GROMACS .gro file of C-alpha atoms in nm:
model
  229
    1MET     CA    1   6.230   3.470   4.185
    2LEU     CA    2   6.048   3.694   4.436
    3GLU     CA    3   6.318   3.634   4.698
    4ALA     CA    4   6.207   3.926   4.916
    5LEU     CA    5   5.847   3.804   4.916
    6LYS     CA    6   5.960   3.450   4.996
    7GLN     CA    7   6.145   3.587   5.298
    8GLU     CA    8   5.841   3.787   5.407
    9VAL     CA    9   5.605   3.491   5.372
   10TRP     CA   10   5.851   3.261   5.551
   11GLU     CA   11   5.875   3.506   5.842
   12ALA     CA   12   5.496   3.541   5.856
   13ASN     CA   13   5.457   3.164   5.870
   14LEU     CA   14   5.708   3.138   6.154
   15SER     CA   15   5.525   3.416   6.339
   16LEU     CA   16   5.223   3.183   6.369
   17VAL     CA   17   5.436   2.956   6.587
   18GLU     CA   18   5.569   3.249   6.790
   19MET     CA   19   5.214   3.374   6.851
   20LYS     CA   20   5.099   3.022   6.945
   21LEU     CA   21   4.840   3.011   6.666
   22VAL     CA   22   4.943   2.674   6.520
   23LEU     CA   23   5.032   2.322   6.624
   24PHE     CA   24   5.226   2.082   6.398
   25THR     CA   25   5.158   2.198   6.039
   26TRP     CA   26   4.807   2.335   6.102
   27GLY     CA   27   4.833   2.665   5.922
   28ASN     CA   28   4.968   2.859   5.628
   29VAL     CA   29   5.041   3.211   5.513
   30SER     CA   30   5.067   3.343   5.159
   31GLY     CA   31   5.162   3.674   5.004
   32ARG     CA   32   5.091   3.828   4.665
   33ASP     CA   33   5.339   4.021   4.451
   34ARG     CA   34   5.168   4.339   4.334
   35ASN     CA   35   5.356   4.366   4.007
   36SER     CA   36   5.338   4.013   3.871
   37GLY     CA   37   5.025   3.896   4.052
   38LEU     CA   38   5.211   3.580   4.154
   39VAL     CA   39   5.151   3.430   4.498
   40VAL     CA   40   5.407   3.282   4.737
   41ILE     CA   41   5.274   3.025   4.984
   42LYS     CA   42   5.395   2.773   5.241
   43PRO     CA   43   5.456   2.419   5.112
   44SER     CA   44   5.215   2.148   5.221
   45GLY     CA   45   5.287   1.947   5.534
   46VAL     CA   46   5.634   2.086   5.604
   47SER     CA   47   5.701   2.150   5.973
   48TYR     CA   48   5.775   2.506   6.073
   49GLU     CA   49   6.102   2.398   6.232
   50ALA     CA   50   6.227   2.267   5.898
   51LEU     CA   51   6.089   2.550   5.685
   52ARG     CA   52   6.332   2.769   5.487
   53PRO     CA   53   6.266   3.076   5.271
   54GLU     CA   54   6.370   2.882   4.961
   55ASP     CA   55   6.100   2.622   5.037
   56MET     CA   56   5.824   2.873   4.965
   57VAL     CA   57   5.628   2.788   4.650
   58VAL     CA   58   5.540   3.041   4.381
   59VAL     CA   59   5.208   2.991   4.203
   60ASN     CA   60   5.002   3.195   3.961
   61LEU     CA   61   4.639   3.290   4.017
   62ASP     CA   62   4.529   2.981   3.822
   63GLY     CA   63   4.708   2.759   4.073
   64ALA     CA   64   4.994   2.645   3.850
   65VAL     CA   65   5.333   2.617   4.019
   66VAL     CA   66   5.572   2.871   3.869
   67GLU     CA   67   5.867   2.796   4.095
   68GLY     CA   68   5.936   2.552   4.375
   69LEU     CA   69   6.035   2.192   4.433
   70LEU     CA   70   5.764   2.120   4.692
   71HIS     CA   71   5.386   2.094   4.666
   72PRO     CA   72   5.208   2.413   4.774
   73SER     CA   73   4.969   2.413   5.070
   74THR     CA   74   4.651   2.216   5.020
   75ASP     CA   75   4.469   2.541   5.106
   76THR     CA   76   4.627   2.722   4.810
   77GLU     CA   77   4.305   2.733   4.608
   78THR     CA   78   4.124   2.900   4.898
   79HIS     CA   79   4.392   3.169   4.914
   80LEU     CA   80   4.376   3.217   4.537
   81ALA     CA   81   3.997   3.250   4.538
   82LEU     CA   82   4.034   3.537   4.785
   83TYR     CA   83   4.306   3.707   4.581
   84ARG     CA   84   4.098   3.678   4.266
   85ALA     CA   85   3.796   3.827   4.442
   86TYR     CA   86   3.974   4.118   4.612
   87ASP     CA   87   4.246   4.324   4.446
   88GLY     CA   88   4.339   4.491   4.774
   89LEU     CA   89   4.462   4.176   4.945
   90GLY     CA   90   4.837   4.124   4.973
   91GLY     CA   91   4.840   3.839   5.223
   92VAL     CA   92   4.616   3.557   5.349
   93THR     CA   93   4.652   3.344   5.663
   94HIS     CA   94   4.477   3.027   5.772
   95THR     CA   95   4.513   2.869   6.115
   96HIS     CA   96   4.334   2.629   6.344
   97SER     CA   97   4.389   2.849   6.649
   98THR     CA   98   4.188   2.715   6.941
   99HIS     CA   99   3.931   2.982   7.021
  100ALA     CA  100   3.866   3.110   6.669
  101THR     CA  101   3.827   2.753   6.546
  102ALA     CA  102   3.597   2.667   6.836
  103TRP     CA  103   3.380   2.966   6.747
  104ALA     CA  104   3.376   2.862   6.380
  105GLN     CA  105   3.246   2.523   6.488
  106THR     CA  106   2.945   2.685   6.657
  107GLY     CA  107   2.821   2.813   6.322
  108LEU     CA  108   2.764   3.157   6.473
  109PRO     CA  109   2.911   3.490   6.360
  110LEU     CA  110   3.149   3.642   6.613
  111PRO     CA  111   2.981   3.954   6.756
  112ALA     CA  112   3.161   4.280   6.824
  113LEU     CA  113   3.142   4.294   7.203
  114GLY     CA  114   3.412   4.548   7.279
  115THR     CA  115   3.670   4.791   7.154
  116THR     CA  116   3.946   4.531   7.115
  117HIS     CA  117   3.732   4.373   6.843
  118ALA     CA  118   3.629   4.706   6.692
  119ASP     CA  119   3.987   4.828   6.654
  120THR     CA  120   4.039   4.576   6.372
  121PHE     CA  121   3.706   4.426   6.264
  122TYR     CA  122   3.419   4.655   6.161
  123GLY     CA  123   3.121   4.467   6.300
  124GLU     CA  124   3.051   4.099   6.357
  125ILE     CA  125   3.286   3.854   6.191
  126PRO     CA  126   3.089   3.640   5.946
  127VAL     CA  127   3.068   3.263   5.946
  128THR     CA  128   3.021   3.071   5.623
  129ARG     CA  129   2.721   2.857   5.541
  130ALA     CA  130   2.744   2.479   5.527
  131MET     CA  131   2.895   2.367   5.200
  132THR     CA  132   2.684   2.140   4.984
  133PRO     CA  133   2.788   1.778   4.928
  134ALA     CA  134   2.867   1.870   4.568
  135GLU     CA  135   3.089   2.160   4.677
  136ILE     CA  136   3.277   1.933   4.915
  137ALA     CA  137   3.314   1.650   4.664
  138GLY     CA  138   3.419   1.886   4.386
  139GLU     CA  139   3.678   2.163   4.403
  140TYR     CA  140   3.663   2.172   4.781
  141GLU     CA  141   3.941   2.421   4.855
  142LYS     CA  142   3.833   2.660   4.580
  143ASN     CA  143   3.472   2.635   4.700
  144THR     CA  144   3.588   2.716   5.052
  145GLY     CA  145   3.712   3.045   4.913
  146HIS     CA  146   3.385   3.100   4.735
  147VAL     CA  147   3.176   3.058   5.051
  148ILE     CA  148   3.406   3.301   5.232
  149VAL     CA  149   3.346   3.560   4.959
  150GLU     CA  150   2.974   3.485   4.978
  151ALA     CA  151   2.974   3.533   5.357
  152LEU     CA  152   3.154   3.867   5.329
  153GLY     CA  153   2.893   3.996   5.088
  154SER     CA  154   2.928   4.369   5.029
  155ARG     CA  155   3.172   4.427   5.316
  156ASP     CA  156   3.505   4.591   5.241
  157PRO     CA  157   3.753   4.302   5.294
  158LEU     CA  158   4.006   4.537   5.454
  159HIS     CA  159   3.740   4.656   5.699
  160MET     CA  160   3.646   4.295   5.773
  161PRO     CA  161   3.977   4.109   5.732
  162ALA     CA  162   3.850   3.775   5.860
  163ALA     CA  163   3.589   3.505   5.821
  164LEU     CA  164   3.512   3.185   6.007
  165VAL     CA  165   3.463   2.877   5.792
  166LEU     CA  166   3.194   2.657   5.941
  167SER     CA  167   3.328   2.335   6.096
  168HIS     CA  168   3.676   2.430   5.979
  169GLY     CA  169   3.845   2.742   6.114
  170PRO     CA  170   3.951   3.102   6.057
  171PHE     CA  171   4.093   3.276   5.753
  172THR     CA  172   4.233   3.627   5.778
  173TRP     CA  173   4.391   3.864   5.530
  174GLY     CA  174   4.550   4.204   5.498
  175LYS     CA  175   4.764   4.438   5.291
  176ASP     CA  176   5.055   4.192   5.308
  177ALA     CA  177   5.151   3.856   5.457
  178LYS     CA  178   5.262   4.005   5.790
  179ALA     CA  179   4.935   4.196   5.830
  180SER     CA  180   4.729   3.884   5.757
  181ALA     CA  181   4.914   3.691   6.030
  182HIS     CA  182   4.875   3.986   6.267
  183ASN     CA  183   4.500   3.981   6.206
  184ALA     CA  184   4.495   3.606   6.279
  185ALA     CA  185   4.642   3.677   6.623
  186ILE     CA  186   4.386   3.949   6.692
  187LEU     CA  187   4.102   3.723   6.578
  188GLU     CA  188   4.215   3.448   6.813
  189GLU     CA  189   4.227   3.691   7.105
  190VAL     CA  190   3.885   3.848   7.043
  191ALA     CA  191   3.733   3.500   7.001
  192ARG     CA  192   3.886   3.401   7.336
  193MET     CA  193   3.745   3.715   7.496
  194ALA     CA  194   3.400   3.652   7.347
  195ILE     CA  195   3.394   3.297   7.481
  196LEU     CA  196   3.487   3.424   7.827
  197VAL     CA  197   3.222   3.696   7.813
  198ARG     CA  198   2.953   3.455   7.698
  199THR     CA  199   3.052   3.221   7.981
  200VAL     CA  200   2.991   3.494   8.237
  201ARG     CA  201   2.691   3.649   8.063
  202PRO     CA  202   2.527   3.435   7.792
  203ASP     CA  203   2.277   3.708   7.700
  204VAL     CA  204   2.537   3.979   7.634
  205VAL     CA  205   2.453   4.203   7.338
  206PRO     CA  206   2.690   4.359   7.083
  207MET     CA  207   2.859   4.686   7.172
  208GLN     CA  208   2.688   5.013   7.087
  209LYS     CA  209   2.727   5.120   6.726
  210GLU     CA  210   2.867   5.463   6.813
  211LEU     CA  211   3.153   5.315   7.015
  212ARG     CA  212   3.223   5.052   6.749
  213ASP     CA  213   3.242   5.317   6.479
  214LYS     CA  214   3.461   5.544   6.688
  215HIS     CA  215   3.721   5.278   6.758
  216PHE     CA  216   3.734   5.138   6.407
  217LEU     CA  217   3.735   5.470   6.223
  218ARG     CA  218   3.995   5.636   6.442
  219LYS     CA  219   4.238   5.372   6.315
  220HIS     CA  220   4.105   5.298   5.965
  221GLY     CA  221   3.875   5.580   5.857
  222PRO     CA  222   3.955   5.877   5.630
  223GLY     CA  223   4.019   6.091   5.937
  224ALA     CA  224   4.219   5.828   6.125
  225TYR     CA  225   4.439   5.970   6.400
  226TYR     CA  226   4.567   5.661   6.583
  227GLY     CA  227   4.947   5.618   6.591
  228GLN     CA  228   5.220   5.839   6.448
  229GLY     CA  229   5.091   5.884   6.097
   0.00000   0.00000   0.00000
C-alpha cells in the first residue's frame, strides 16, 4: 500500500540526517496521499540508520493504523491536526534542530531580517502560546497541532510553512514530504542567521516590507519569475 509514498517519506526522513537537522531519533517526516487522504509517517523511536521504506506506518486522518507493524511517531496526532486543518499540505516535518529549537524556547516569533528568510517565509514566523495544563494533560500531541493552527491564524500555510512550538521546537510543512523537510533546513538556517544578527545588533528591526514582498512574491506570487518555470 502506498509504496511510492513510503519511499518518498523514508527518503525525506533520511534527508534530515544528511542536512544535520536531527540527532538520535529527534525528528519525523510524514506525507499525505492526495487520493486516499491516508498519511505515511516515520515509526516511533526507530533510528534513522535502521529505518527502511517498509517500516513506514500508514494511518488515516483519525489516527488509526491502516498498515504497518510498528507504532507510528508519537507526534502523529500533531501532523494529522495540520492535515485536517489545511487541505493544501502534502508533507509535515518536525525536528529539534539546534537554532530553530533555541528560538522556539525564547517564546518570540522569528522576525524576517533578510532576503534569505523572505524567499521562503512571508513575514515573521509565529511562535505558539503556552499550552494550558489541561491541554498538556489531555490530548497533548493533538493540542500541539491546534496551537500551531491558532498561531498561524489567517496566514496561508504555504506562504508561512513553519511555526515554532513554545518550549518544544519547529514544525514545517509543504506540498509534499520532501518540501516539508527542505523548509525545515531553511528554517534552521534563518534561525541561525537571526541569532547571529541579534548577537551583533540586539536592536535590529525587521527588513523593509517592500524588499520582503519582492523576494517572496518573485518566487511564490502569481507573477513569479524565479527559476526555469
